[in-house]
mmCIF file of C-alpha atoms in Angstrom:
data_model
loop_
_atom_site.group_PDB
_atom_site.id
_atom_site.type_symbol
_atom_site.label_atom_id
_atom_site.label_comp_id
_atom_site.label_asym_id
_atom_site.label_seq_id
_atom_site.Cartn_x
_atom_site.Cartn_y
_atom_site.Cartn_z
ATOM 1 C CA UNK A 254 77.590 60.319 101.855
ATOM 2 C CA UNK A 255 77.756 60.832 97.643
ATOM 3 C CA UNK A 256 76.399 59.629 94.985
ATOM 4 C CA UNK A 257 78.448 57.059 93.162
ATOM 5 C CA UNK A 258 78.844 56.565 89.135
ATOM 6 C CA UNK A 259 77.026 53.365 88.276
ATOM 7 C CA UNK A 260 79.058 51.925 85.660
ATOM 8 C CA UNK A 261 77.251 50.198 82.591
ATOM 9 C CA UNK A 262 77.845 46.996 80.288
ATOM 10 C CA UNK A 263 80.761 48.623 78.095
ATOM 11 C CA UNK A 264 82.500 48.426 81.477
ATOM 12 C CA UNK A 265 84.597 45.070 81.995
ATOM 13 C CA UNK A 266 84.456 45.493 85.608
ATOM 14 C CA UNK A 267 80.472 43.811 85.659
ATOM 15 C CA UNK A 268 81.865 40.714 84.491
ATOM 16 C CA UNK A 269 84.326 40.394 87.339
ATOM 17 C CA UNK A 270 83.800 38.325 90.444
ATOM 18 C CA UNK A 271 83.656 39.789 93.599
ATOM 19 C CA UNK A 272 85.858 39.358 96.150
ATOM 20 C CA UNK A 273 84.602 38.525 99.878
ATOM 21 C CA UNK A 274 84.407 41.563 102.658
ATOM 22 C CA UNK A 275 87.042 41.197 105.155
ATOM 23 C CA UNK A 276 87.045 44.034 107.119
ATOM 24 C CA UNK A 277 83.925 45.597 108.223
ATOM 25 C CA UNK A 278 85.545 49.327 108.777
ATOM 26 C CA UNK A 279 84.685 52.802 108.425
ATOM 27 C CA UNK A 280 85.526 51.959 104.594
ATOM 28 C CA UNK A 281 82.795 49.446 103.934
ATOM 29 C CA UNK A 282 80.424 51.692 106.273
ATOM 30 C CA UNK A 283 81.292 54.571 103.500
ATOM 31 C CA UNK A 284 80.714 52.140 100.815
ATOM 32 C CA UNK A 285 77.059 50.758 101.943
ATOM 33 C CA UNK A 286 76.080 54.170 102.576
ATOM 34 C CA UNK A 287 76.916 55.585 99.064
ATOM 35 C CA UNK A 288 75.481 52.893 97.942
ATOM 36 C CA UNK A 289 71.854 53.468 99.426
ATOM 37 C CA UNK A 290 72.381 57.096 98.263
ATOM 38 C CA UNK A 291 73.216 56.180 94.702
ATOM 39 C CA UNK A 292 70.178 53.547 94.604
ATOM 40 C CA UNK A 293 67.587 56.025 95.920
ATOM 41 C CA UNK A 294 68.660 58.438 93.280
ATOM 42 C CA UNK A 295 68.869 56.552 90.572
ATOM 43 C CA UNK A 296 65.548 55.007 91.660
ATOM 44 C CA UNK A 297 66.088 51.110 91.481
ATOM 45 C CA UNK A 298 65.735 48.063 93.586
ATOM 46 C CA UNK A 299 69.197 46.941 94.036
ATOM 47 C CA UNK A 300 72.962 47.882 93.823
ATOM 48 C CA UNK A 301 76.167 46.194 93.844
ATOM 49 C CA UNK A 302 79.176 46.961 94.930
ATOM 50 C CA UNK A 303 80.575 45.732 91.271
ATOM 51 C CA UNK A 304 78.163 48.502 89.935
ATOM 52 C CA UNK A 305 79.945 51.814 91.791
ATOM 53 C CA UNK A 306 83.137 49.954 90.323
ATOM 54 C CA UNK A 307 83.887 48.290 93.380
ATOM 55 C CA UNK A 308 84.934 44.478 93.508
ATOM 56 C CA UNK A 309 83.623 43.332 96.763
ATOM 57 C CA UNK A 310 80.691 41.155 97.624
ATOM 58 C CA UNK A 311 78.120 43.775 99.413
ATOM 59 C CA UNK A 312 74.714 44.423 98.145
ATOM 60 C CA UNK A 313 71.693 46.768 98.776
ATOM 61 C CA UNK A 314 68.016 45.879 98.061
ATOM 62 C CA UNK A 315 65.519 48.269 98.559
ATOM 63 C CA UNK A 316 62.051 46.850 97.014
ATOM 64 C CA UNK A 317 59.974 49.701 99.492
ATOM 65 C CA UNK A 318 59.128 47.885 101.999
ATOM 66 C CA UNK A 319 60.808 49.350 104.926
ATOM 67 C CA UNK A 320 64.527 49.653 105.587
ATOM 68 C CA UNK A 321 67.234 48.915 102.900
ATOM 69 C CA UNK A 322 68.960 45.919 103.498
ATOM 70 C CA UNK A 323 72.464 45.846 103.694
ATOM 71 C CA UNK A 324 73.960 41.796 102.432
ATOM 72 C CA UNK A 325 77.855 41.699 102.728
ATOM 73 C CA UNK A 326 79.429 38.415 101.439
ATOM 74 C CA UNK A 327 75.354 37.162 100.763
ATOM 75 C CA UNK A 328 74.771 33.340 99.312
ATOM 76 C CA UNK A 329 71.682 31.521 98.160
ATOM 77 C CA UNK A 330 70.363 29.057 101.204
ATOM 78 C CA UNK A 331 67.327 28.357 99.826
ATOM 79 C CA UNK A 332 64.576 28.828 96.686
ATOM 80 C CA UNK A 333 61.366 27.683 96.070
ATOM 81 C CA UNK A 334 58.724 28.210 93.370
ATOM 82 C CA UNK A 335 59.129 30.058 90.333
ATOM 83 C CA UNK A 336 58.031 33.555 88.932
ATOM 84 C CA UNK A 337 58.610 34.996 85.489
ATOM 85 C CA UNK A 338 58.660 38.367 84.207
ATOM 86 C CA UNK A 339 60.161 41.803 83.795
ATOM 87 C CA UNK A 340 63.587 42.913 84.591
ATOM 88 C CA UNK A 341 66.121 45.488 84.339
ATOM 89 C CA UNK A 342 69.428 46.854 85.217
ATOM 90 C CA UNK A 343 70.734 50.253 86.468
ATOM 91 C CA UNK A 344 73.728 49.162 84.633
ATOM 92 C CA UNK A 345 72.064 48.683 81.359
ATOM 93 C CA UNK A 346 69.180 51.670 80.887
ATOM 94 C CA UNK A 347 66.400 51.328 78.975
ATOM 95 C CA UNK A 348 67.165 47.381 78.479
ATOM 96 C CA UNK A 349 64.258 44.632 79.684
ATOM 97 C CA UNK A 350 63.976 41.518 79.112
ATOM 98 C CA UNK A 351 62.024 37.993 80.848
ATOM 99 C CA UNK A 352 64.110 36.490 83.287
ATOM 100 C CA UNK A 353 62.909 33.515 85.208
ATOM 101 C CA UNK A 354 63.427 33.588 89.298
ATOM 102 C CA UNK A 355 62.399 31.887 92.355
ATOM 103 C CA UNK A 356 59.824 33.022 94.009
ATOM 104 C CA UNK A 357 61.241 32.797 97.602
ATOM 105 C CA UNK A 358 64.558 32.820 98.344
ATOM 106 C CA UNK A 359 66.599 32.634 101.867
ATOM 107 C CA UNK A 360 69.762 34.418 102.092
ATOM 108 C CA UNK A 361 72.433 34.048 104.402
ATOM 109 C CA UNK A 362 74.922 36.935 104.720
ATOM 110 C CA UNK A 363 76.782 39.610 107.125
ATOM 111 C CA UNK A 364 75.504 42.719 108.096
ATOM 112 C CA UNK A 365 77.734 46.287 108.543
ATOM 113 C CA UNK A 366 78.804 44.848 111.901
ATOM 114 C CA UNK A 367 80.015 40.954 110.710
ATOM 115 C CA UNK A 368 77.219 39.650 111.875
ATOM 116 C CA UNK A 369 75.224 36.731 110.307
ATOM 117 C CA UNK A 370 72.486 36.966 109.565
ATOM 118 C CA UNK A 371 68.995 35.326 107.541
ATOM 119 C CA UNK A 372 66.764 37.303 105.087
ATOM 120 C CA UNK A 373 64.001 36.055 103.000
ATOM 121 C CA UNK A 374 62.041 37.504 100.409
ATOM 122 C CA UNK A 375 59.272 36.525 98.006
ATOM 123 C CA UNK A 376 58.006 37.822 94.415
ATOM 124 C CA UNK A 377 60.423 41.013 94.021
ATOM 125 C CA UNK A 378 62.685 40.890 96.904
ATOM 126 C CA UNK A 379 63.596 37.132 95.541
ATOM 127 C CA UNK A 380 64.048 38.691 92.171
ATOM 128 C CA UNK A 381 66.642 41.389 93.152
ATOM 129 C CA UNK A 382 68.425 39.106 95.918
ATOM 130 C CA UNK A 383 69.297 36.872 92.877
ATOM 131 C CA UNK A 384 69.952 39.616 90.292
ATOM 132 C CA UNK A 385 71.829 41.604 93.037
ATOM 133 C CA UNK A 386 74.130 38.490 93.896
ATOM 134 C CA UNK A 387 74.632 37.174 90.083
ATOM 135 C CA UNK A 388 76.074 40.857 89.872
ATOM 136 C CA UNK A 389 78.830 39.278 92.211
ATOM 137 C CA UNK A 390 79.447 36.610 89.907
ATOM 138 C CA UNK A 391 80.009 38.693 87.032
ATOM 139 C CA UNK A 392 76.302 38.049 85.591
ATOM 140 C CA UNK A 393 74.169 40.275 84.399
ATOM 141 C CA UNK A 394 70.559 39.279 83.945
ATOM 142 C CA UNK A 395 70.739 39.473 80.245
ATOM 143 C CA UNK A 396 72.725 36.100 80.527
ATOM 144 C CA UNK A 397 69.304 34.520 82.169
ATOM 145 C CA UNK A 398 66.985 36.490 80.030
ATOM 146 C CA UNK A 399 64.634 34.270 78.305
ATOM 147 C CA UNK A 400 64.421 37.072 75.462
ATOM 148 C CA UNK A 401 64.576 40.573 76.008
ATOM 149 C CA UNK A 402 61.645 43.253 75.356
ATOM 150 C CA UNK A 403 61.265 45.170 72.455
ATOM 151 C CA UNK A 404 60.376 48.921 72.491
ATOM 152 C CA UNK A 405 56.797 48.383 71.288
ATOM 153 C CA UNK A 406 56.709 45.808 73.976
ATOM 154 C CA UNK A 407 58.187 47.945 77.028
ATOM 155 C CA UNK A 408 56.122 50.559 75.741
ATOM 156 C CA UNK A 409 52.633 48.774 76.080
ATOM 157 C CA UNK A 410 54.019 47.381 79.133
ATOM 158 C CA UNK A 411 54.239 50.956 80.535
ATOM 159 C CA UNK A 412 50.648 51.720 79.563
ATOM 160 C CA UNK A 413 49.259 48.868 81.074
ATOM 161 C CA UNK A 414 50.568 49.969 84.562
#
């Protein structure tokens, strides 16, 4: 396993769409497993492929709650509710702003193996299965932000917590 470069905003790559997984290999195993490395080191939630510079529709989310999940080729099934509030990016540090979610979400996508399979997730899992998969699409949450945060903002934020 190694840690992979996550690009940031200057890079055009982010605003590319994703092209489906086709062959679940030794290639995409290498991929999904770099991945969790590079998202436990750079201490985040999510990661897509797009972010490591890779055009291909795989995603982790890892919200601490057990095992990362692994969602090749994921799509939306099904949202309810609706939550507000902070996000970020690993591909845009030290950038926040208010995005508006759902607050559950169902996701439909492949495992390592090709498998199909359902996921759900409320309150922050929601959040970064929709940030995670807009990644795909070539959007990055700034184009959903409501406004973004100001230092003195992020900064009371932090004290808060």
């Amino acid at each position: 396993m190694a840690i992979r470069n996550i690009v940031t905003i200057d890079d055009p790559v982010l605003r590319k769409k994703s092209r489906p997984v086709v062959n679940f290999d030794e290639k995409l195993w290498t991929l999904l497993d770099d991945m969790k490395e590079t998202l436990k080191k750079a201490d985040g939630a999510g990661l897509a492929a797009v972010q490591v510079g890779i055009l291909r529709r795989a995603v982790i989310v890892d919200v601490g709650d057990g095992k990362p999940l692994e969602l090749i080729n994921p799509e939306i099934v099904e949202t309810s509710g609706e939550q507000e509030g902070q996000e970020g990016c690993l591909s845009l540090p030290g950038e926040w702003g208010v995005v508006r979610r759902p607050e559950f979400v169902r996701v439909r996508a492949q495992n390592r193996k090709g498998q199909w399979c359902m996921y759900k997730g409320e309150g922050l899992k929601a959040r970064c299965f929709c940030h995670e998969i807009d990644h795909l699409d070539g959007i990055v949450f700034t184009d959903r932000a409501k406004r973004m945060l100001t230092d003195e903002e992020l900064r009371r934020l932090n004290k808060e917590e």
